[in-house]
Amino acid sequence: MNESISDPSLCASHTHPSSGASTNMIVRDLASQCVKCGLCLPHCPTYTTLKDENESPRGRIELLKALAEDHLALTPKVKTHLDQCLTCRACERVCPAKVEYGKLITKGRAMIKQHPQSPKIHSLTSTLLGYIVAHPKLLAALHWLLWLIEISKIRVITSKIHLPQLIGLGKLNQFLPTVSKPISFKSFYPAIGARQGSVGLFLGCFQKLTDPEIYTASLRVLTHLGYDVHIPKAQSCCAAIALHSGNTKQANELIEKNVNAFEKLFDAKVDYVVSLATGCGTTLKDYPDHIDAEKTQTGLHHSFATKIVDISRLVLRSTWPENLKLKNFEKKIALHSPCTLKNVWQTSDHAEQILKRIPGSEISLIQDPFCCGAAGTYMIDFTNISESLVDKIVDELKPMKVDILATSNIGCALHLQQTFKRYKLPIQVTHPIVILSNSIIF
C-alpha cells in the first residue's frame, strides 16, 4: 500500500484503571477531569432543547460524580437525566480539559446497572432488541421470519390492525424498513486486478435486516480497488447497545467474541478491519476502554482497535486503479455526517470527497450541528426529544429539493428514513459507498 490509512489521532488514547478498581472509582476519577467551564453547553443537543443544567454534560458529570461518591440517591428523575444523554460526544470534541466523556457516561451507566435500586433501564422494545442483536443465530432466525412476514403481506395486515402496538413493538415496526431476503457470505473474496492489500470486513448486526445493499456494495468497491476481503463467520454485534445500556457482562462477551474472530486474520497479514457503520467503528476502536486492565496487557485488544478503519476513509486514501471508471450520476445528494464521525473520528469530509469523484454528482452538506436524535435505541426510548432534533434537519432539507440523503451510520439512516416517511418526503436514504458502487462501470 502507498500510505498508512490508520491515523494515530483516530485511535483514542486508551487509559485503563488499575487492576481491581471499582466502577465507582473509575467514574469518580473521570468526572474529576471536568473543570466546570461550561464551554460544552451550547454544543449539547439535550441542553439546548430542554434548557436544564441536569441535561448538560456538566450537569450529568456532577450527577455521576455524586452517585459514585454515594452523595446522591438514584431516583428515577436522576436516572432519566442520565439516560437522556444521546452520547453524541459533541462535548468531548470541544472540551478544553479533554474530559473523556464517552468513557465516563458508559462507565456511569454500568455503575447504575450495578446499583441495587436501579430502575428498569429500557423500554420493552429496546430491551428485546438488545438481546436479539447479541445472539447471531436468533437474529438470523428473526431475519428469515420477518422476510416471510414481509413477502406474505402479513406485516401490512398486522400494521393496519395495530398489532405491533398492542404487543409493545409499535415503535420498532415504524423504524423497520422493508425486510430483504437474508444473504449469506463467503469467508473470502479475492481482489480484482492488482492487489493493494487485505482487509477484514465487520458486518455488524441490525444492518443485515435493514440495509443489506451496503454489503454487496462494499464488497464490490473493495475488491475493485484491489483488496482481498476476509469475513470471519464468528463475529457478532459490536456491543454498542449493550454498552449504552450499562450491560457490561454482555458487552464483554461480545467484545471477546469479535476480537477472537478477527485475531485469526492477523496471521494472514490483514491490514485493516473495515467498519461499514460509523457507530460500530467507534465502538470497535474503543474496545480497550471497555475491558479489564488485565486483558489489555496482552495487547490483543489494542492491536484490534488500531486496525479499525471506516470504509470511506479507506476508499478515499487508497490508490484507485486507472481502469476504474464511474458513470454519470445526475441526482441531488444531501450528505449527513453522523456524530460518531464528527465528534469521535473528528472528520466528516471523506464521504464528500468520494462522492465528488462521481461525474455529475451535485452534493449539499447538511449544516445542522446537532445530533439527528437516532443514537441507537434513543429514537425508540425518547421519541419526543429525538423527533425535535431530526425535525431541524427536515426543515433544512425541504428547500434543497434533494433526491438522496447519504449517511454512513445505520441508526441515523433508519431514523431519517422513518422521518421522511412521516413527512411524506420522497427522499431515498442510502450509504455513500452504495452510491459509489452503483456508479462503477463494469
Coordinates of C-alpha atoms in Angstrom, one line a residue:
M1 CA 0.0 0.0 0.0
N2 CA 1.2 3.5 -0.8
E3 CA 0.4 5.1 2.6
S4 CA -0.9 4.2 6.1
I5 CA -4.6 4.6 6.4
S6 CA -4.5 4.3 10.2
D7 CA -4.2 7.7 11.8
P8 CA -2.9 7.6 15.4
S9 CA -5.2 10.6 16.2
L10 CA -8.2 8.4 15.3
C11 CA -7.3 5.8 17.9
A12 CA -8.2 7.0 21.3
S13 CA -5.6 7.4 23.9
H14 CA -6.8 4.4 25.9
T15 CA -6.2 4.8 29.6
H16 CA -7.0 1.9 31.8
P17 CA -7.9 1.7 35.5
S18 CA -5.6 -0.2 37.7
S19 CA -6.5 -3.8 38.3
G20 CA -9.3 -4.2 40.8
A21 CA -10.5 -0.5 40.5
S22 CA -14.3 -0.4 41.1
T23 CA -16.6 1.2 38.6
N24 CA -17.5 3.9 41.1
M25 CA -13.8 4.8 41.5
I26 CA -13.4 5.0 37.7
V27 CA -16.5 7.2 37.3
R28 CA -15.3 9.5 40.2
D29 CA -11.8 9.9 38.7
L30 CA -13.1 10.6 35.2
A31 CA -15.7 13.1 36.5
S32 CA -12.9 14.9 38.3
Q33 CA -11.4 15.8 35.0
C34 CA -14.2 18.4 34.4
V35 CA -13.3 22.0 35.3
K36 CA -16.9 23.1 35.0
C37 CA -16.1 25.8 32.5
G38 CA -19.4 25.3 30.6
L39 CA -18.0 25.6 27.1
C40 CA -19.7 22.3 26.2
L41 CA -23.2 23.6 27.0
P42 CA -24.1 25.3 23.6
H43 CA -22.9 22.1 21.8
C44 CA -25.1 19.7 23.8
P45 CA -28.4 18.9 21.9
T46 CA -30.4 18.0 25.1
Y47 CA -29.3 21.1 26.9
T48 CA -30.2 23.4 24.0
T49 CA -33.5 21.6 23.7
L50 CA -34.6 21.3 27.3
K51 CA -32.7 24.3 28.9
D52 CA -31.9 22.3 32.0
E53 CA -28.4 22.1 33.6
N54 CA -29.1 18.5 34.5
E55 CA -29.4 17.8 30.8
S56 CA -26.0 19.2 30.0
P57 CA -22.6 17.4 30.0
R58 CA -21.5 19.5 33.1
G59 CA -24.7 18.6 34.9
R60 CA -24.5 14.9 34.1
I61 CA -20.9 14.8 35.2
E62 CA -21.9 16.2 38.6
L63 CA -24.7 13.7 38.9
L64 CA -22.4 10.8 38.1
K65 CA -19.8 12.0 40.5
A66 CA -22.3 12.4 43.3
L67 CA -23.7 8.9 42.6
A68 CA -20.2 7.5 42.6
E69 CA -19.4 9.0 45.9
D70 CA -22.8 8.0 47.4
H71 CA -23.8 11.6 47.9
L72 CA -26.9 11.3 45.8
A73 CA -29.8 8.8 45.7
L74 CA -30.5 7.0 42.4
T75 CA -34.0 8.3 41.8
P76 CA -36.0 7.8 38.6
K77 CA -35.6 11.5 37.9
V78 CA -31.8 11.3 38.2
K79 CA -31.6 8.3 36.0
T80 CA -33.8 9.9 33.4
H81 CA -31.4 12.9 33.2
L82 CA -28.5 10.4 32.5
D83 CA -30.5 8.2 30.1
Q84 CA -31.5 11.2 28.0
C85 CA -27.8 11.8 27.1
L86 CA -27.5 10.9 23.4
T87 CA -23.8 10.0 23.8
C88 CA -23.2 12.2 20.7
R89 CA -19.9 13.3 22.3
A90 CA -20.0 16.8 20.9
C91 CA -19.0 18.0 24.4
E92 CA -15.9 15.8 24.2
R93 CA -14.8 17.3 20.9
V94 CA -14.9 20.9 22.2
C95 CA -13.7 20.3 25.8
P96 CA -10.5 22.2 26.6
A97 CA -9.8 19.9 29.6
K98 CA -10.1 16.8 27.4
V99 CA -12.7 15.2 29.6
E100 CA -13.2 11.6 28.4
Y101 CA -17.0 12.0 28.4
G102 CA -17.8 9.0 26.2
K103 CA -15.9 6.7 28.6
L104 CA -17.5 8.4 31.6
I105 CA -21.1 8.1 30.5
T106 CA -20.5 4.4 29.5
K107 CA -18.9 3.6 32.9
G108 CA -21.6 5.6 34.6
R109 CA -24.4 3.6 33.0
A110 CA -22.6 0.4 34.1
M111 CA -22.4 1.8 37.6
I112 CA -26.1 2.4 37.6
K113 CA -26.8 -1.0 36.2
Q114 CA -25.0 -2.5 39.2
H115 CA -26.9 -0.3 41.7
P116 CA -29.4 -2.4 43.8
Q117 CA -32.1 0.3 43.4
S118 CA -31.6 0.7 39.7
P119 CA -35.0 1.2 37.9
K120 CA -35.9 -0.5 34.6
I121 CA -33.4 0.7 32.1
H122 CA -35.1 0.4 28.7
S123 CA -38.5 0.0 27.1
L124 CA -39.6 -3.5 26.1
T125 CA -38.7 -2.7 22.5
S126 CA -35.1 -1.7 23.1
T127 CA -34.5 -4.4 25.8
L128 CA -35.7 -7.0 23.3
L129 CA -33.7 -5.5 20.5
G130 CA -30.5 -5.5 22.7
Y131 CA -31.0 -9.2 23.5
I132 CA -31.6 -10.2 19.9
V133 CA -28.7 -8.5 18.3
A134 CA -26.3 -10.0 20.8
H135 CA -27.3 -13.5 19.7
P136 CA -26.5 -14.0 15.9
K137 CA -28.4 -17.2 15.5
L138 CA -31.5 -15.7 17.0
L139 CA -31.1 -12.6 14.8
A140 CA -30.7 -14.8 11.7
A141 CA -33.9 -16.7 12.6
L142 CA -35.7 -13.4 13.1
H143 CA -34.5 -12.1 9.8
W144 CA -35.9 -15.1 8.0
L145 CA -39.2 -14.8 9.9
L146 CA -39.5 -11.1 9.1
W147 CA -38.8 -11.7 5.5
L148 CA -41.5 -14.3 5.3
I149 CA -43.9 -12.0 7.0
E150 CA -42.9 -9.3 4.5
I151 CA -43.4 -11.3 1.3
S152 CA -46.7 -12.8 2.6
K153 CA -48.1 -9.3 3.3
I154 CA -48.8 -10.3 6.9
R155 CA -46.9 -7.2 8.1
V156 CA -49.2 -4.9 6.1
I157 CA -52.2 -6.6 7.7
T158 CA -50.9 -6.6 11.2
S159 CA -49.9 -2.9 10.9
K160 CA -53.4 -2.0 9.8
I161 CA -54.9 -3.6 12.9
H162 CA -52.2 -2.1 15.1
L163 CA -51.0 -5.5 16.3
P164 CA -47.3 -4.3 16.8
Q165 CA -48.6 -1.5 19.1
L166 CA -50.7 -3.9 21.1
I167 CA -47.7 -6.2 21.9
G168 CA -45.3 -3.3 22.6
L169 CA -43.4 -3.3 19.3
G170 CA -45.1 -0.4 17.6
K171 CA -42.0 1.8 17.5
L172 CA -39.7 -0.9 16.3
N173 CA -42.2 -1.7 13.5
Q174 CA -42.2 2.0 12.5
F175 CA -38.4 2.1 12.1
L176 CA -38.0 -1.2 10.4
P177 CA -37.9 -0.8 6.6
T178 CA -38.9 -3.4 4.0
V179 CA -37.0 -6.5 5.0
S180 CA -35.0 -8.1 2.2
K181 CA -34.2 -11.8 1.8
P182 CA -31.3 -12.9 4.1
I183 CA -28.0 -13.2 2.3
S184 CA -25.1 -15.4 3.0
F185 CA -21.4 -14.6 2.8
K186 CA -18.3 -16.4 1.7
S187 CA -15.3 -16.2 4.1
F188 CA -13.1 -14.8 1.4
Y189 CA -13.5 -12.5 -1.7
P190 CA -10.3 -12.1 -3.8
A191 CA -9.1 -8.7 -5.1
I192 CA -10.0 -7.9 -8.7
G193 CA -6.9 -6.7 -10.7
A194 CA -3.7 -5.6 -9.0
R195 CA -3.7 -6.4 -5.3
Q196 CA -3.5 -3.4 -3.0
G197 CA -3.9 -5.1 0.4
S198 CA -6.0 -7.4 2.6
V199 CA -8.9 -6.4 4.9
G200 CA -11.3 -8.0 7.3
L201 CA -14.9 -6.8 7.0
F202 CA -17.0 -6.2 10.1
L203 CA -20.7 -6.9 9.3
G204 CA -22.4 -5.6 12.4
C205 CA -25.9 -6.9 13.3
F206 CA -29.1 -5.0 12.7
Q207 CA -27.8 -3.7 9.3
K208 CA -28.3 -7.2 7.9
L209 CA -32.0 -6.7 8.3
T210 CA -32.3 -3.0 7.3
D211 CA -29.5 -2.3 4.7
P212 CA -28.1 -5.5 3.0
E213 CA -27.2 -3.4 -0.1
I214 CA -24.2 -2.0 1.8
Y215 CA -22.6 -5.4 2.0
T216 CA -22.7 -6.1 -1.8
A217 CA -21.7 -2.5 -2.5
S218 CA -18.7 -2.7 -0.1
L219 CA -17.5 -6.0 -1.4
R220 CA -17.8 -4.6 -5.0
V221 CA -15.9 -1.4 -4.2
L222 CA -13.2 -3.0 -2.0
T223 CA -12.4 -5.9 -4.4
H224 CA -12.3 -3.5 -7.4
L225 CA -9.8 -1.3 -5.5
G226 CA -7.6 -4.4 -5.2
Y227 CA -8.3 -5.6 -1.7
D228 CA -8.7 -9.2 -0.6
V229 CA -11.7 -9.3 1.8
H230 CA -12.0 -11.7 4.7
I231 CA -15.3 -12.2 6.6
P232 CA -15.0 -14.1 9.9
K233 CA -18.0 -16.2 10.5
A234 CA -17.8 -15.9 14.3
Q235 CA -18.2 -12.2 14.5
S236 CA -21.2 -10.6 16.3
C237 CA -22.8 -7.3 17.3
C238 CA -20.1 -4.6 18.1
A239 CA -21.6 -4.3 21.6
A240 CA -22.7 -0.6 21.3
I241 CA -26.3 -1.3 22.5
A242 CA -25.0 -3.4 25.5
L243 CA -22.5 -0.6 26.5
H244 CA -25.1 2.1 26.2
S245 CA -27.5 0.2 28.4
G246 CA -24.8 -0.5 31.0
N247 CA -24.8 -4.2 30.4
T248 CA -21.1 -4.8 31.0
K249 CA -21.3 -8.5 31.1
Q250 CA -22.9 -8.8 27.7
A251 CA -20.7 -6.2 26.2
N252 CA -17.5 -8.0 27.4
E253 CA -18.8 -11.3 25.9
L254 CA -19.4 -9.6 22.5
I255 CA -16.0 -7.8 22.6
E256 CA -14.1 -11.1 23.3
K257 CA -16.1 -12.8 20.6
N258 CA -15.2 -10.2 17.9
V259 CA -11.6 -9.8 18.9
N260 CA -11.1 -13.6 18.9
A261 CA -12.9 -13.9 15.5
F262 CA -10.6 -11.3 13.8
E263 CA -7.5 -12.4 15.7
K264 CA -7.3 -15.4 13.3
L265 CA -6.9 -13.0 10.4
F266 CA -3.9 -11.2 11.9
D267 CA -1.7 -14.2 10.9
A268 CA -3.0 -13.7 7.4
K269 CA -1.5 -10.2 7.5
V270 CA -4.8 -8.4 7.3
D271 CA -4.0 -4.6 7.0
Y272 CA -7.3 -3.3 8.4
V273 CA -10.6 -4.2 9.9
V274 CA -13.2 -2.3 7.9
S275 CA -16.3 -0.9 9.5
L276 CA -19.3 0.0 7.4
A277 CA -21.2 2.0 10.1
T278 CA -19.5 4.8 12.0
G279 CA -21.3 3.8 15.2
C280 CA -19.9 0.3 15.0
G281 CA -16.5 1.6 14.1
T282 CA -16.4 4.0 17.1
T283 CA -17.3 1.2 19.5
L284 CA -14.7 -1.2 17.9
K285 CA -11.8 1.2 18.2
D286 CA -12.7 1.9 21.8
Y287 CA -12.6 -1.7 22.9
P288 CA -9.6 -1.3 25.1
D289 CA -11.6 1.3 27.2
H290 CA -14.3 -1.3 28.0
I291 CA -12.4 -4.3 29.2
D292 CA -10.5 -5.2 32.3
A293 CA -6.9 -3.9 32.7
E294 CA -5.5 -7.5 32.9
K295 CA -6.8 -8.2 29.4
T296 CA -5.3 -5.1 27.8
Q297 CA -1.8 -6.3 28.9
T298 CA -1.9 -9.0 26.2
G299 CA -2.0 -6.2 23.6
L300 CA -4.6 -8.1 21.5
H301 CA -7.5 -5.7 22.1
H302 CA -5.2 -2.7 21.4
S303 CA -3.9 -4.3 18.2
F304 CA -7.5 -4.9 17.1
A305 CA -8.5 -1.3 17.8
T306 CA -5.6 0.2 15.8
K307 CA -6.7 -1.8 12.7
I308 CA -10.2 -0.4 12.7
V309 CA -10.9 2.0 9.8
D310 CA -14.1 3.4 8.4
I311 CA -14.7 2.3 4.8
S312 CA -15.0 5.8 3.4
R313 CA -11.6 6.7 4.8
L314 CA -10.0 3.6 3.4
V315 CA -11.6 4.0 0.0
L316 CA -10.6 7.7 -0.3
R317 CA -7.0 7.1 0.8
S318 CA -6.5 4.0 -1.4
T319 CA -5.0 4.1 -4.9
W320 CA -7.8 3.9 -7.5
P321 CA -7.0 1.8 -10.5
E322 CA -6.8 3.7 -13.8
N323 CA -9.3 1.3 -15.3
L324 CA -11.9 2.0 -12.6
K325 CA -14.5 4.1 -14.4
L326 CA -17.5 5.8 -13.0
K327 CA -20.7 6.6 -14.9
N328 CA -22.6 9.9 -14.7
F329 CA -24.9 10.3 -11.6
E330 CA -27.4 13.1 -12.1
K331 CA -29.2 13.2 -8.8
K332 CA -29.0 15.7 -6.0
I333 CA -27.4 14.4 -2.8
A334 CA -27.6 15.7 0.7
L335 CA -24.7 14.4 2.8
H336 CA -25.3 13.8 6.5
S337 CA -22.3 13.5 8.9
P338 CA -23.1 11.2 11.9
C339 CA -22.0 12.3 15.4
T340 CA -19.5 9.4 15.6
L341 CA -17.8 10.8 12.5
K342 CA -17.7 14.4 13.6
N343 CA -17.1 14.1 17.3
V344 CA -15.1 10.8 17.7
W345 CA -13.3 10.2 14.4
Q346 CA -13.3 14.0 14.1
T347 CA -13.5 14.1 10.4
S348 CA -16.5 14.5 8.1
D349 CA -15.2 15.0 4.6
H350 CA -14.2 11.5 3.4
A351 CA -17.6 10.7 2.0
E352 CA -17.9 14.1 0.4
Q353 CA -14.6 13.8 -1.4
I354 CA -15.6 10.3 -2.6
L355 CA -18.9 11.5 -3.9
K356 CA -17.3 14.5 -5.7
R357 CA -15.3 12.0 -7.8
I358 CA -18.6 10.7 -9.3
P359 CA -19.3 12.7 -12.6
G360 CA -22.4 14.8 -12.5
S361 CA -23.0 14.5 -8.7
E362 CA -24.5 17.5 -7.0
I363 CA -23.8 17.5 -3.3
S364 CA -25.2 19.6 -0.5
L365 CA -23.9 19.4 3.1
I366 CA -26.4 19.4 6.0
Q367 CA -25.3 22.2 8.2
D368 CA -27.3 21.4 11.4
P369 CA -24.6 21.0 14.0
F370 CA -26.5 18.7 16.4
C371 CA -27.2 15.0 16.6
C372 CA -30.1 13.8 14.4
G373 CA -31.6 12.1 17.5
A374 CA -31.1 8.5 16.5
A375 CA -28.4 7.5 19.0
G376 CA -29.0 3.7 18.9
T377 CA -32.3 2.9 20.6
Y378 CA -32.7 6.5 21.8
M379 CA -35.1 7.2 18.9
I380 CA -37.3 4.5 20.4
D381 CA -37.0 5.3 24.1
F382 CA -37.1 9.1 23.9
T383 CA -39.2 9.9 20.8
N384 CA -40.1 13.5 21.7
I385 CA -36.5 14.7 22.0
S386 CA -35.4 12.6 19.1
E387 CA -38.1 14.0 16.8
S388 CA -37.4 17.6 17.8
L389 CA -33.8 17.1 16.8
V390 CA -34.4 15.4 13.5
D391 CA -37.2 17.9 12.6
K392 CA -34.4 20.6 12.3
I393 CA -32.7 18.6 9.7
V394 CA -36.0 18.2 7.8
D395 CA -36.5 22.0 7.9
E396 CA -33.0 22.4 6.4
L397 CA -33.6 19.7 3.7
K398 CA -37.0 20.9 2.4
P399 CA -35.8 23.8 0.3
M400 CA -32.8 21.8 -1.1
K401 CA -35.1 19.5 -3.2
V402 CA -32.7 16.6 -3.0
D403 CA -33.3 13.1 -4.3
I404 CA -31.0 11.2 -1.9
L405 CA -29.7 11.6 1.6
A406 CA -26.4 9.8 2.2
T407 CA -25.3 8.9 5.7
S408 CA -22.8 6.3 6.9
N409 CA -24.5 5.3 10.2
I410 CA -27.3 2.7 10.3
G411 CA -29.1 4.3 13.2
C412 CA -29.2 7.7 11.5
A413 CA -30.3 6.1 8.3
L414 CA -33.3 4.4 9.9
H415 CA -34.3 7.5 11.9
L416 CA -34.1 9.8 8.9
Q417 CA -35.9 7.3 6.6
Q418 CA -38.7 7.0 9.1
T419 CA -38.9 10.8 9.4
F420 CA -39.1 11.3 5.7
K421 CA -41.9 8.8 5.6
R422 CA -43.7 10.7 8.4
Y423 CA -43.4 13.9 6.4
K424 CA -44.1 12.2 3.1
L425 CA -40.8 13.4 1.6
P426 CA -39.6 11.5 -1.5
I427 CA -36.0 11.3 -0.3
Q428 CA -34.1 8.0 -0.6
V429 CA -31.7 7.2 2.3
T430 CA -28.5 5.3 1.5
H431 CA -24.8 4.8 2.3
P432 CA -22.3 6.9 0.3
I433 CA -20.5 3.7 -0.6
V434 CA -23.7 2.3 -2.2
I435 CA -23.8 5.4 -4.4
L436 CA -20.2 4.9 -5.4
S437 CA -20.8 1.2 -6.1
N438 CA -23.8 1.9 -8.3
S439 CA -21.6 4.3 -10.3
I440 CA -18.9 1.8 -11.2
I441 CA -18.8 0.8 -14.8
F442 CA -18.2 -2.9 -15.3

